[in-house]
Short mmCIF file of C-alpha atoms in Angstrom, two decimals:
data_model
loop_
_atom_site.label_atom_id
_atom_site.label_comp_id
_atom_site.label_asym_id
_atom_site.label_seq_id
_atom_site.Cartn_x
_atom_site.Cartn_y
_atom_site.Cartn_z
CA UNK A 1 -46.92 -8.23 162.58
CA UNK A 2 -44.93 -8.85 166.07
CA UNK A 3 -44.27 -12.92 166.09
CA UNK A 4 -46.59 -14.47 168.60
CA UNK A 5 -45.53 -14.21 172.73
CA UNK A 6 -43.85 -17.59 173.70
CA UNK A 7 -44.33 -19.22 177.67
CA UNK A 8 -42.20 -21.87 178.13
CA UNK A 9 -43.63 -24.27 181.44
CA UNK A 10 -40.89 -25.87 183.24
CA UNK A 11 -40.86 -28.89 185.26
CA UNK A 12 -37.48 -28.57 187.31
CA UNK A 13 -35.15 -31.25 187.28
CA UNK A 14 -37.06 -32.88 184.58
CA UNK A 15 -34.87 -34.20 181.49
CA UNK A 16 -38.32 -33.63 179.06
CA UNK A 17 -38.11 -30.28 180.28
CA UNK A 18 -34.37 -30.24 179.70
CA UNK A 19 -34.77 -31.11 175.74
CA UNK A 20 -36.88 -28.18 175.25
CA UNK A 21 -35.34 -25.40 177.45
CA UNK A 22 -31.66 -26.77 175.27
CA UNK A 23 -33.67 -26.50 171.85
CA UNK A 24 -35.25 -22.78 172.51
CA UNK A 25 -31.56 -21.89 174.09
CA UNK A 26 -29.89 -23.59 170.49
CA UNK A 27 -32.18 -21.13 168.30
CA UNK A 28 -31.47 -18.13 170.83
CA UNK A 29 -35.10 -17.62 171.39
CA UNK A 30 -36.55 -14.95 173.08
CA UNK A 31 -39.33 -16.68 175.45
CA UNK A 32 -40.58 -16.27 178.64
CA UNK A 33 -39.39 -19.60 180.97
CA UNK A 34 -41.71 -20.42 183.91
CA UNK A 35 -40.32 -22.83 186.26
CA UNK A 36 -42.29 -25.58 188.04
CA UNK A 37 -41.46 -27.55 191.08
CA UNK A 38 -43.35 -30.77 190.12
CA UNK A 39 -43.62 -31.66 194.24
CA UNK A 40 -45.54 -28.00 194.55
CA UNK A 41 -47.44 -27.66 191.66
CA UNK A 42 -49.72 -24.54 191.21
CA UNK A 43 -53.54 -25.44 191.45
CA UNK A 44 -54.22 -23.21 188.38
CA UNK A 45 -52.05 -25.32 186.15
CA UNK A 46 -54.08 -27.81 185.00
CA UNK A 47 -56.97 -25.67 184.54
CA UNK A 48 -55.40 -22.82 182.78
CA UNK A 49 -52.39 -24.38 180.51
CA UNK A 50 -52.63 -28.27 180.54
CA UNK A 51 -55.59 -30.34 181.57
CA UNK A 52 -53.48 -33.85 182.16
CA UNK A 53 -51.36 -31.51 184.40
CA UNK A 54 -48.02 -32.38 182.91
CA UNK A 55 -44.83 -30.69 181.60
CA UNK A 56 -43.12 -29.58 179.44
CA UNK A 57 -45.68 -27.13 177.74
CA UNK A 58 -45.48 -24.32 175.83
CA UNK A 59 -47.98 -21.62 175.61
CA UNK A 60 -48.04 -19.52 171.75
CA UNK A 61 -49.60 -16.45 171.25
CA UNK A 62 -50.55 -14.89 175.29
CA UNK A 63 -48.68 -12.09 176.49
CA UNK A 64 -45.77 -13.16 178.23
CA UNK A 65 -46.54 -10.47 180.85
CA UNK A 66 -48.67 -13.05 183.03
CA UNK A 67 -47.74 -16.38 182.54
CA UNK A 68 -50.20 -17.55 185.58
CA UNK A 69 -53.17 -16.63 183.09
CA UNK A 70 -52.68 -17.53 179.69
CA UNK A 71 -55.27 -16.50 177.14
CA UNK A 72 -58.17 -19.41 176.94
CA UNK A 73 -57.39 -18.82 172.42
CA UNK A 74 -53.47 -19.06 172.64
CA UNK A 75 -52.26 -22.27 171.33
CA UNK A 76 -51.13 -24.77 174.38
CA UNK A 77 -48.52 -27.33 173.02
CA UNK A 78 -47.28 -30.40 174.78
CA UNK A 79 -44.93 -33.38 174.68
CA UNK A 80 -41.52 -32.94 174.51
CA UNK A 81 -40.83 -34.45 170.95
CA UNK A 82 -43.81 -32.67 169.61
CA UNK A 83 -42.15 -29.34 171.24
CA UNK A 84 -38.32 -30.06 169.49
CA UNK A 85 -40.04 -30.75 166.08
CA UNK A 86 -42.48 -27.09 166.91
CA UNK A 87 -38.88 -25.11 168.07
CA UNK A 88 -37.07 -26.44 164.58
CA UNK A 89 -40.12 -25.50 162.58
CA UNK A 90 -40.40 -21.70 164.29
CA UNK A 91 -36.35 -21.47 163.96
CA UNK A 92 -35.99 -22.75 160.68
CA UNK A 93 -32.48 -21.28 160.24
CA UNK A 94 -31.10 -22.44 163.84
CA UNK A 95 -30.23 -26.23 162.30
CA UNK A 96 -31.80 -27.92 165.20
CA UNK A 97 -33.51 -29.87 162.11
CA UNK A 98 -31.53 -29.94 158.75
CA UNK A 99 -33.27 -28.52 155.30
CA UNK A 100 -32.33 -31.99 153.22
CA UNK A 101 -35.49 -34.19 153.86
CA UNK A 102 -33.14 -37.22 154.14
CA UNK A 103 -30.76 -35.73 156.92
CA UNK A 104 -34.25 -34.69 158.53
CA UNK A 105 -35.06 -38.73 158.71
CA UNK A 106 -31.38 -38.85 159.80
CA UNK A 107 -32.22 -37.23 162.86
CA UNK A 108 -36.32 -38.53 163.49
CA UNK A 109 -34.19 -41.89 163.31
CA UNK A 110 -32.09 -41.37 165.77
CA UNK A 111 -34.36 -40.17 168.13
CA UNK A 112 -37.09 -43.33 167.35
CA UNK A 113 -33.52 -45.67 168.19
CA UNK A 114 -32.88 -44.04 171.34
CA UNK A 115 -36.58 -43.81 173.05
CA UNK A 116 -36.85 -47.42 171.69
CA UNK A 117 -34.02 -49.56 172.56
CA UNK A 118 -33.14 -47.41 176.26
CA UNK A 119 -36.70 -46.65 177.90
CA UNK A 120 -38.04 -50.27 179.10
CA UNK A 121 -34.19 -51.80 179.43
CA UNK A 122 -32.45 -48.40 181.72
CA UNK A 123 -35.61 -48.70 183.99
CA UNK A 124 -35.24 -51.83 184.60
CA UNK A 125 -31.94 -51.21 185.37
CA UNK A 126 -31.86 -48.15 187.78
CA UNK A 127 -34.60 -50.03 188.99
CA UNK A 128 -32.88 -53.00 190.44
CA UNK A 129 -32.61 -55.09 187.39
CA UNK A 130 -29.11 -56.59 185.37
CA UNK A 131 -27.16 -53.77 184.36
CA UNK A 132 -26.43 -55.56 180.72
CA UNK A 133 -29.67 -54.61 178.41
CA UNK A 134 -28.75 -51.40 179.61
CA UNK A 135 -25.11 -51.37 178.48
CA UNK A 136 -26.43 -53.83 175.46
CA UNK A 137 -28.63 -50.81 174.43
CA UNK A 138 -25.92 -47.87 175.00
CA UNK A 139 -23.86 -50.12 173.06
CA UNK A 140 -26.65 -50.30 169.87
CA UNK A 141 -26.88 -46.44 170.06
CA UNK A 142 -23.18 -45.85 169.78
CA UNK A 143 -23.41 -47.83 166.65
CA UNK A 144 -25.33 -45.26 165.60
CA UNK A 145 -22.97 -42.12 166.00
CA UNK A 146 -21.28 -41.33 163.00
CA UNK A 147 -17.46 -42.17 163.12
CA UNK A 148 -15.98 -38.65 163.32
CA UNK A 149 -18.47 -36.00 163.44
CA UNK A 150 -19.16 -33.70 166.55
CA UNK A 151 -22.95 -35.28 167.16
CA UNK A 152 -25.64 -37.74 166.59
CA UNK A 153 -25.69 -37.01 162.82
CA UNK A 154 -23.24 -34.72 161.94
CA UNK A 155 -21.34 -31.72 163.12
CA UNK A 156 -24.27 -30.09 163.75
CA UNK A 157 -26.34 -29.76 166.84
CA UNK A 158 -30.07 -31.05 166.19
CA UNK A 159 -32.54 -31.96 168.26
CA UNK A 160 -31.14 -35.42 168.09
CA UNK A 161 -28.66 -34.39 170.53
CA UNK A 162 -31.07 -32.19 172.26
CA UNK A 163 -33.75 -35.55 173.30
CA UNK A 164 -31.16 -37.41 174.21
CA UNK A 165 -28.28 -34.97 176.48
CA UNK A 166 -30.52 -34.66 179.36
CA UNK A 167 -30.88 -38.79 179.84
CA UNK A 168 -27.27 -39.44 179.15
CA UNK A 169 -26.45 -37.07 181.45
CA UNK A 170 -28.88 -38.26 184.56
CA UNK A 171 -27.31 -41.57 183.57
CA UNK A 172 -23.68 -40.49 183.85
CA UNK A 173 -24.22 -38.71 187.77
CA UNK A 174 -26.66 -41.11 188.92
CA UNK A 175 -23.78 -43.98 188.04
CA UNK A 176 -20.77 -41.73 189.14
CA UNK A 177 -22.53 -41.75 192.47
CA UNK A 178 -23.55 -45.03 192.40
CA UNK A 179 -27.50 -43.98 192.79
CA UNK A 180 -30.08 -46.70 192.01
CA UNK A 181 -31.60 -49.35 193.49
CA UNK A 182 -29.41 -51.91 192.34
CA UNK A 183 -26.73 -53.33 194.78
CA UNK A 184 -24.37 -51.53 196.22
CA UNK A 185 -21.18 -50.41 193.46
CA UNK A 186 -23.55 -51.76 190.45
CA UNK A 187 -23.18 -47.94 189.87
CA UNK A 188 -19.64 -47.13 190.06
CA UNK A 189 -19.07 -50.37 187.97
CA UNK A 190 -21.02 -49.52 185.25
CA UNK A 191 -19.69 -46.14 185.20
CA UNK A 192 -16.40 -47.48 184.54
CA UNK A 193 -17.87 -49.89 181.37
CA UNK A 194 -19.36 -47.01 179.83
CA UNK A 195 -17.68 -43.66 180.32
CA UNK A 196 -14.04 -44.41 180.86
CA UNK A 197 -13.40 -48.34 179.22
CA UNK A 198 -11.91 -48.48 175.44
CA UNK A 199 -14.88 -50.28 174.27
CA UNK A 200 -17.11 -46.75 174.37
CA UNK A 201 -14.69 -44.54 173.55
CA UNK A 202 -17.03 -43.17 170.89
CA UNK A 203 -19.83 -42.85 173.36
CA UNK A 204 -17.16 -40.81 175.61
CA UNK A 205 -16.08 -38.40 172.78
CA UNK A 206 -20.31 -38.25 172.04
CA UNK A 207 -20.98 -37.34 175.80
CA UNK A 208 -18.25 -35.18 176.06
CA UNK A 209 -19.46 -32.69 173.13
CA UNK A 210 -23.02 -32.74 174.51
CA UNK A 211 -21.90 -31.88 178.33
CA UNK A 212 -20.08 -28.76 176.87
CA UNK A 213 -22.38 -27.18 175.28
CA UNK A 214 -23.74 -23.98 176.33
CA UNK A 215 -27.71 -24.63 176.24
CA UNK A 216 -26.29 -28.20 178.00
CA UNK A 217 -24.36 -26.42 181.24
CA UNK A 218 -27.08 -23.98 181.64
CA UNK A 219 -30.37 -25.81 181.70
CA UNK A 220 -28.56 -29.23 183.87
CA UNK A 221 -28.54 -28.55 187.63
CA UNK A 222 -26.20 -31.65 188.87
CA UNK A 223 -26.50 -30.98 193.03
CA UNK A 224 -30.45 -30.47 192.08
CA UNK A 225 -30.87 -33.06 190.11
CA UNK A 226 -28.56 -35.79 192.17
CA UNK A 227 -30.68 -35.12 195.18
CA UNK A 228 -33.64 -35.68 193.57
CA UNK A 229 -32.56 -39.12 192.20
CA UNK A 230 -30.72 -40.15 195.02
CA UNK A 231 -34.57 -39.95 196.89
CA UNK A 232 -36.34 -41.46 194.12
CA UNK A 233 -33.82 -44.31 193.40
CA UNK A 234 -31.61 -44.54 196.28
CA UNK A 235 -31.10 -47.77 198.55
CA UNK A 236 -32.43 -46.86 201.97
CA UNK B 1 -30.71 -32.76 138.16
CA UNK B 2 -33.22 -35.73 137.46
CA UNK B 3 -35.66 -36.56 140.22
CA UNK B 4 -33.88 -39.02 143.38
CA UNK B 5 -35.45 -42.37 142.59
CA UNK B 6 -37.94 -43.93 145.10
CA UNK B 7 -38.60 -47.70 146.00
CA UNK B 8 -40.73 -48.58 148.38
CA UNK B 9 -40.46 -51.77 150.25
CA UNK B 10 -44.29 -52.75 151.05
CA UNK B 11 -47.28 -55.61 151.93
CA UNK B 12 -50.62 -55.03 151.47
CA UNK B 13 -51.52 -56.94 154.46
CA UNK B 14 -49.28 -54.64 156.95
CA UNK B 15 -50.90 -51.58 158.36
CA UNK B 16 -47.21 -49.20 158.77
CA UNK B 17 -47.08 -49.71 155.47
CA UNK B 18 -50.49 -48.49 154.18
CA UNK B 19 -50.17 -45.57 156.42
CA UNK B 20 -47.14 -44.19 153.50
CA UNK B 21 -48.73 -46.46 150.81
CA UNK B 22 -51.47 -43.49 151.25
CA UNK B 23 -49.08 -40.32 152.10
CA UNK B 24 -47.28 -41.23 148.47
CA UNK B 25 -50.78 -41.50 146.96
CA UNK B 26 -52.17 -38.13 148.37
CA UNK B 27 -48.54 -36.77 147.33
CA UNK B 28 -48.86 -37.64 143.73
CA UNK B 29 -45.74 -39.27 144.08
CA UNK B 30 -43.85 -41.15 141.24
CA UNK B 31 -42.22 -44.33 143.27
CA UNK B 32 -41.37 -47.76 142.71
CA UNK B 33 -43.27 -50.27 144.69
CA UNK B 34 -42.46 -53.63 145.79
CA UNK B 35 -43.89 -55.81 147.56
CA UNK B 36 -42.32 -58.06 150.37
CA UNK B 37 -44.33 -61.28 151.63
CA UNK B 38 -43.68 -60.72 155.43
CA UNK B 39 -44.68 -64.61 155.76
CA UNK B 40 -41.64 -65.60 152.94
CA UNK B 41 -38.86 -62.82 152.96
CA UNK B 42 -36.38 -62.71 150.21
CA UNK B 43 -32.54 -63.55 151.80
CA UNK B 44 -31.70 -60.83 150.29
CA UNK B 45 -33.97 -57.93 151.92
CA UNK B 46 -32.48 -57.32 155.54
CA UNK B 47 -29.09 -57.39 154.40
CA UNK B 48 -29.52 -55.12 151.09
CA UNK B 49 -33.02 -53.09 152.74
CA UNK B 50 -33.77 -53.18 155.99
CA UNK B 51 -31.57 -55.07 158.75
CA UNK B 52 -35.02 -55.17 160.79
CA UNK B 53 -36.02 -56.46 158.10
CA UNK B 54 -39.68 -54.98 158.73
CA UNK B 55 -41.85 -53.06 156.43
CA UNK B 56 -42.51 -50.11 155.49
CA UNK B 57 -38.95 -49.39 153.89
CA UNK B 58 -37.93 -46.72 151.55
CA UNK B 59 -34.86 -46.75 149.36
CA UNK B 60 -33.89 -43.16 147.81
CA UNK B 61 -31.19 -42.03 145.46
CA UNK B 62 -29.99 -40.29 142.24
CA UNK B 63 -29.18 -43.59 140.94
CA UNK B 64 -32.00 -45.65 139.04
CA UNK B 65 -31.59 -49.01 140.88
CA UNK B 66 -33.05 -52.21 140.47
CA UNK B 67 -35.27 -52.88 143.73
CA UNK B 68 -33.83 -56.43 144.27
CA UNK B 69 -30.44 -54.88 144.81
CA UNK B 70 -30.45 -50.85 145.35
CA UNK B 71 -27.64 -48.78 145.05
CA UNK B 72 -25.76 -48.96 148.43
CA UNK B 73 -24.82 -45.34 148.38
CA UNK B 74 -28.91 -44.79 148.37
CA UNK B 75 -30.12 -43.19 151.35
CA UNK B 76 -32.90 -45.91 153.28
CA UNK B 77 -35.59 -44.54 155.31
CA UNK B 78 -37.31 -46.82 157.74
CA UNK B 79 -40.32 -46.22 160.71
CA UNK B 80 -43.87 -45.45 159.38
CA UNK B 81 -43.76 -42.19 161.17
CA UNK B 82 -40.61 -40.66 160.13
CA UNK B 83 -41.59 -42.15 156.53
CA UNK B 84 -44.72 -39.99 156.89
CA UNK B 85 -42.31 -36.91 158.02
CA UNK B 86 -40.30 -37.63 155.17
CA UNK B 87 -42.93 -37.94 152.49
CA UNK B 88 -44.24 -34.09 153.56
CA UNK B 89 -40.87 -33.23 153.60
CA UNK B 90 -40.21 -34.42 149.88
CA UNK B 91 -43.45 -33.05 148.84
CA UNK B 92 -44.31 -29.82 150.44
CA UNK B 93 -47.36 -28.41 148.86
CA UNK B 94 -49.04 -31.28 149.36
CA UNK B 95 -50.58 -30.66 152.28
CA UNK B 96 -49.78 -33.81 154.09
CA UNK B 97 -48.27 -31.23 156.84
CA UNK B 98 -49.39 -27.75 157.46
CA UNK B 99 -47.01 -25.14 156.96
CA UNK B 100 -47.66 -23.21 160.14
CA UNK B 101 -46.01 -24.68 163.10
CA UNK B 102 -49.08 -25.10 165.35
CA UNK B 103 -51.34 -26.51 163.38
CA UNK B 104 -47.75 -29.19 162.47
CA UNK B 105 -47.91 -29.57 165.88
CA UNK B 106 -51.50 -30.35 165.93
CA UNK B 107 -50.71 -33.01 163.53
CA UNK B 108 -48.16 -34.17 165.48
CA UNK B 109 -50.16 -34.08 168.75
CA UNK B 110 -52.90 -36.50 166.95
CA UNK B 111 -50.95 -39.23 166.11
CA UNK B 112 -49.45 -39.29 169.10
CA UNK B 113 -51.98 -39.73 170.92
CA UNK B 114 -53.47 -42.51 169.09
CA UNK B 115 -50.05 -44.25 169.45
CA UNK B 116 -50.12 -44.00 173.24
CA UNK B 117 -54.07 -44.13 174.12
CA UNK B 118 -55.17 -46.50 171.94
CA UNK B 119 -53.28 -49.05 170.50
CA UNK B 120 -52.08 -50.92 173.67
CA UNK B 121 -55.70 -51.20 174.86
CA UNK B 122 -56.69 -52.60 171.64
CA UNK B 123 -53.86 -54.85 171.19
CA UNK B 124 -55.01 -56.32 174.77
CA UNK B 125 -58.48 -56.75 173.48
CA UNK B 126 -57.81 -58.20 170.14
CA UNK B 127 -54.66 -59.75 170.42
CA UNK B 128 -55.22 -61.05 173.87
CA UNK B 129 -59.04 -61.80 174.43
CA UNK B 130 -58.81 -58.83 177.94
CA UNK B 131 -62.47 -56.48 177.97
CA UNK B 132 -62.61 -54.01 175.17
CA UNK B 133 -63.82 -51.03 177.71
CA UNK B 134 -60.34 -49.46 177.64
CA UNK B 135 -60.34 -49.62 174.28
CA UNK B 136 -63.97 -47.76 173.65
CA UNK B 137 -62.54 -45.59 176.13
CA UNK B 138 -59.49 -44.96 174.43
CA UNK B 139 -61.22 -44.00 171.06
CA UNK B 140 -63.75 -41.70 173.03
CA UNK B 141 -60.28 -39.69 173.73
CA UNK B 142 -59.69 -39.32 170.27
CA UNK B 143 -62.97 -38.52 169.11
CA UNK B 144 -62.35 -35.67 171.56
CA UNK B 145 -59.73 -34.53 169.66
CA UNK B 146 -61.90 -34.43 166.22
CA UNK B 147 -62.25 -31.22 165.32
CA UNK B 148 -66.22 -30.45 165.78
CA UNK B 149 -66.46 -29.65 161.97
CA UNK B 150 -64.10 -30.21 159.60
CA UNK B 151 -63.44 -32.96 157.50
CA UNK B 152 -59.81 -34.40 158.74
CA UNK B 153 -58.00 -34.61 162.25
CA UNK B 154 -56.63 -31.45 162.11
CA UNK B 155 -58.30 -29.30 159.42
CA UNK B 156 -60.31 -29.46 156.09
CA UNK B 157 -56.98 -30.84 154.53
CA UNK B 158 -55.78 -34.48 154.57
CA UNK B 159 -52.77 -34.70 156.49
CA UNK B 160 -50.29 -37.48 158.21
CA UNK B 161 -52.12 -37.64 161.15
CA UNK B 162 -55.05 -38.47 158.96
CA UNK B 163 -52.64 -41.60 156.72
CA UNK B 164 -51.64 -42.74 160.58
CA UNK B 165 -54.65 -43.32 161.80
CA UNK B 166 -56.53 -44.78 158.91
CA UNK B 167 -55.33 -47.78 158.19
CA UNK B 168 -55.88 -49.33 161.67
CA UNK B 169 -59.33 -47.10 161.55
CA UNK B 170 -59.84 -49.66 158.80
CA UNK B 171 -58.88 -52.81 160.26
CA UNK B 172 -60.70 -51.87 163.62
CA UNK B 173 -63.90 -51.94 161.48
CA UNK B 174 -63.87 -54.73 159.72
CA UNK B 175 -62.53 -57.12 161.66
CA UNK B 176 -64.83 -56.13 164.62
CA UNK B 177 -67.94 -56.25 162.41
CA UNK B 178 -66.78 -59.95 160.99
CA UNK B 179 -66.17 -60.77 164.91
CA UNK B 180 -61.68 -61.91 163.69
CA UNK B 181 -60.23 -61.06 167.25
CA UNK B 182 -59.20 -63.52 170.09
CA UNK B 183 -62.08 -61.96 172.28
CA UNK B 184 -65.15 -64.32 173.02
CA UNK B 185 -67.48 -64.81 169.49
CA UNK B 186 -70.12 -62.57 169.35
CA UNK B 187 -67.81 -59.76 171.09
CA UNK B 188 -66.78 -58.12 167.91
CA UNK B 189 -69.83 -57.30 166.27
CA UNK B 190 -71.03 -55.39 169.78
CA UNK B 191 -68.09 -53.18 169.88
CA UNK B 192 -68.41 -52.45 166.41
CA UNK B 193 -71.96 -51.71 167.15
CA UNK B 194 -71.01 -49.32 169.91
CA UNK B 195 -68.17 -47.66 168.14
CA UNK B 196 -69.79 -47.66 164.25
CA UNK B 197 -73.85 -47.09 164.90
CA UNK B 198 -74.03 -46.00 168.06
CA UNK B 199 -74.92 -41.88 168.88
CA UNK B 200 -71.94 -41.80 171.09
CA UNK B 201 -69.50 -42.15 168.59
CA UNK B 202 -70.76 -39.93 165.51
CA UNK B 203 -67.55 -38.04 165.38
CA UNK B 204 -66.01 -40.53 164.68
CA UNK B 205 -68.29 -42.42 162.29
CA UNK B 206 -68.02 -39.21 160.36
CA UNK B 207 -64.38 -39.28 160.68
CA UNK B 208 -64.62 -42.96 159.36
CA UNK B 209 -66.73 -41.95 156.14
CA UNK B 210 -64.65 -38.87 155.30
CA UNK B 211 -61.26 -41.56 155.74
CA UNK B 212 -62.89 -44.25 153.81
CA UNK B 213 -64.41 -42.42 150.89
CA UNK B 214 -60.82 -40.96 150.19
CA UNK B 215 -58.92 -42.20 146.91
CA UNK B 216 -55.92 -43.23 148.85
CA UNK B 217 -57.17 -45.06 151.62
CA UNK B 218 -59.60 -47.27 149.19
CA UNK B 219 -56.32 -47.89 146.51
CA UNK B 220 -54.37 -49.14 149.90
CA UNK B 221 -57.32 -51.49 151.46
CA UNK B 222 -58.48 -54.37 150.54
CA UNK B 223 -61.02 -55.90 152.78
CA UNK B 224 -61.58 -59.44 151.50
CA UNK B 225 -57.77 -59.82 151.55
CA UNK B 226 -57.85 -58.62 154.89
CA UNK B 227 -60.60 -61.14 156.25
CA UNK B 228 -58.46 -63.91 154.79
CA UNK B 229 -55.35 -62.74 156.41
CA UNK B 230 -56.82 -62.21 159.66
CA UNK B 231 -59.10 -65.36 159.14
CA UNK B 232 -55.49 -67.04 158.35
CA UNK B 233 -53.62 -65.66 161.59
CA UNK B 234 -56.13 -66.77 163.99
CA UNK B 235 -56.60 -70.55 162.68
CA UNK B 236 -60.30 -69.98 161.34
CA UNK B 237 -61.68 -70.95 157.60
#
């Protein structure tokens, strides 16, 4: 039996997006990608692939031929979490999850740490808030990193590394360029602390291996991306 | 090689911890339990356990170790949801996950959607006295999701989205129907009319029964305890 088509809806830009386009690139899968410009959505998305209307999404089992109507009994999968567990489970060979059940918590800890102790503290940063939950947090999460190995639990890629490369990298260009609505150098300051001071070393070493990988470079659009923050979070 | 050794770090009172409490039960598993009275923690549990010092907690290991002070070379496995993960990991024929990746992510796609839809409204209604409306709207979402005619959340078979959701499923009931909530008295018993009798919910009173009448959930609940506990936290005899 041929395995199942797989349509892969894109949101451009978007670091959920991101996690899943670097997890299907990881276990060299063979998908169709269909990229979305979130400011010009199509008015047959949310009728035809996802009712709340957002992205990522992918769509299991219609012909990849027409990804603008995808068959009303293929499978429609969202969330980007959901989506790096789904990719690990159809590529169970690609190690984006390990085999050993307690490497597998390993990793879902990781991830839990991450969304937990950055979300509410980096918005309120970027936001116009004190820059020092934010470096408090980063801080917490190197903790985390094993000493020596190449990423978030080992020396192999998961999709530990894959839900949390896109924000770390957004954080790193939107704080080389000093973008955010903070005051004027917050960025560039910051920058400094945590990608070229002693104290996160680890982090750097961390950031470094992520921002080299292959699935990384192609699926991160920097000039893209920049322009989009710099609108969204810039001080006008 | 002999079977890793399980502890698990528990309280009766705490939902998290009912919600694995049930996946070991519907897994058959052999484990150690202890319990930890959240109100009167032992010195010795963040430092040797968990340095959150929260339950659920799971200590695992070849080594055969006294729960008071487990091997430190034993693996510890915290977070009701990656416990969950981890039981159906540990015990794969068990059901607690499918083994075909959409109907996994079906699974997954259920509990995470009670996690986002429903428990903030509900924590704003019982915790904090606001209108319950967001929270019967809420659980009309899920509902939704019910599958029209099977048993479970995502199937005939009893799965981790099913252990997530029950325990609170649980708690929502009873404490509504005995009126424990810091909403205005007399506000509990008409949600719980509206969400357990009414027509528009009998999804999910069916949902409820199937839940309730299961072996695990009734081993893991126990609703006078509950009532105290809940009588307890909010000052009432």
């Amino acid at each position: 039996m041929a395995t199942p088509d797989i349509i892969f809806y894109s949101a451009k830009g978007s670091p959920f997006s991101q996690r899943v386009e670097i997890a299907f690139q990881e276990a060299k899968a063979d998908i169709t990608k269909y990229s979305i410009d979130l400011r010009d959505k199509p008015e047959w998305y949310a009728s035809r692939v996802n009712s709340t209307g957002m992205l990522p999404v992918v769509v299991y089992g219609s012909p990849r031929s027409d990804p603008e109507h995808p068959s009303p009994e293929s499978a429609k999968i969202a969330e980007s979490h959901i989506l790096l567990e789904f990719i690990a489970d159809l590529y169970l060979d690609s190690g984006l999850l390990p085999k050993d059940p307690v490497e597998r918590a390993r990793v879902r800890l990781f991830i839990d740490a991450a969304v937990t102790k950055l979300t509410a503290p980096t918005s309120a940063f970027f936001h116009g808030g004190s820059p020092d939950g934010f470096i408090a947090a980063l801080m917490e999460i190197q903790e985390l990193l094993p000493p020596t190995a190449n990423f978030a639990v080992g020396d192999h890629f998961t999709i530990a590394d894959a839900a949390i490369a896109p924000f770390l990298a957004r954080w790193e260009l939107r704080l080389r360029n000093d973008v955010g609505k903070f005051e004027e150098g917050t960025g560039l300051r910051v920058y400094e602390e945590l990608f070229q001071s002693e104290r996160f070393a680890r982090l750097q070493k961390y950031y470094a291996s992520i921002s080299n990988r292959e699935s990384f470079k192609n699926s991160f659009d920097p000039e893209y991306i920049l322009a989009m923050d710099t609108g969204r979070l810039g001080r006008h | 090689m002999a079977t890793p050794d399980i502890i698990f770090y528990t309280a009766k009172v705490c939902p998290y911890a009912q919600r694995v409490e049930i996946a070991f039960q519907e897994a058959k598993a052999d484990v150690t339990r202890y319990p930890i009275d959240l109100l009167n923690k032992p010195e010795w549990y963040a430092p040797r356990v968990n340095p959150a010092s929260k339950v659920p907690a799971v200590v695992y290991g070849s080594t055969k170790s006294d729960p008071e002070n487990p091997s430190p070379e034993s693996a510890r496995v915290t977070e009701s949801l990656v416990l969950l993960e981890f039981v159906a990991d540990l015990y794969p024929d068990s059901g607690l996950l499918p083994k075909d990746p959409v109907e996994r992510a079906r699974a997954r796609f259920f509990i995470d959607a009670v996690s986002t839809k429903v428990f903030p409204p509900f924590i704003a209604f019982s915790f904090r006295g606001e209108s319950p409306d967001a929270f019967i709207a809420a659980v009309a979402e899920i509902q939704e999701l019910l599958p029209p005619a099977a048993q479970f959340a995502v199937g005939d078979h009893f799965t981790i989205a099913d252990a997530a959701l029950a325990p609170f499923l649980g708690r929502w009931e009873l404490l509504l129907r005995n009126d424990l909530g810091k909403f205005e008295e007399g506000t509990g018993p008409r949600v719980y009319k509206e969400l357990f009798q009414s027509e528009r919910f009998a999804r999910l009173q069916k949902y409820y029964a199937s839940i309730s009448s299961r072996e695990s959930f009734k081993n893991s609940f126990d609703p006078e305890y509950l009532v105290a506990m809940a009588k307890k936290r909010l000052g009432r005899q």
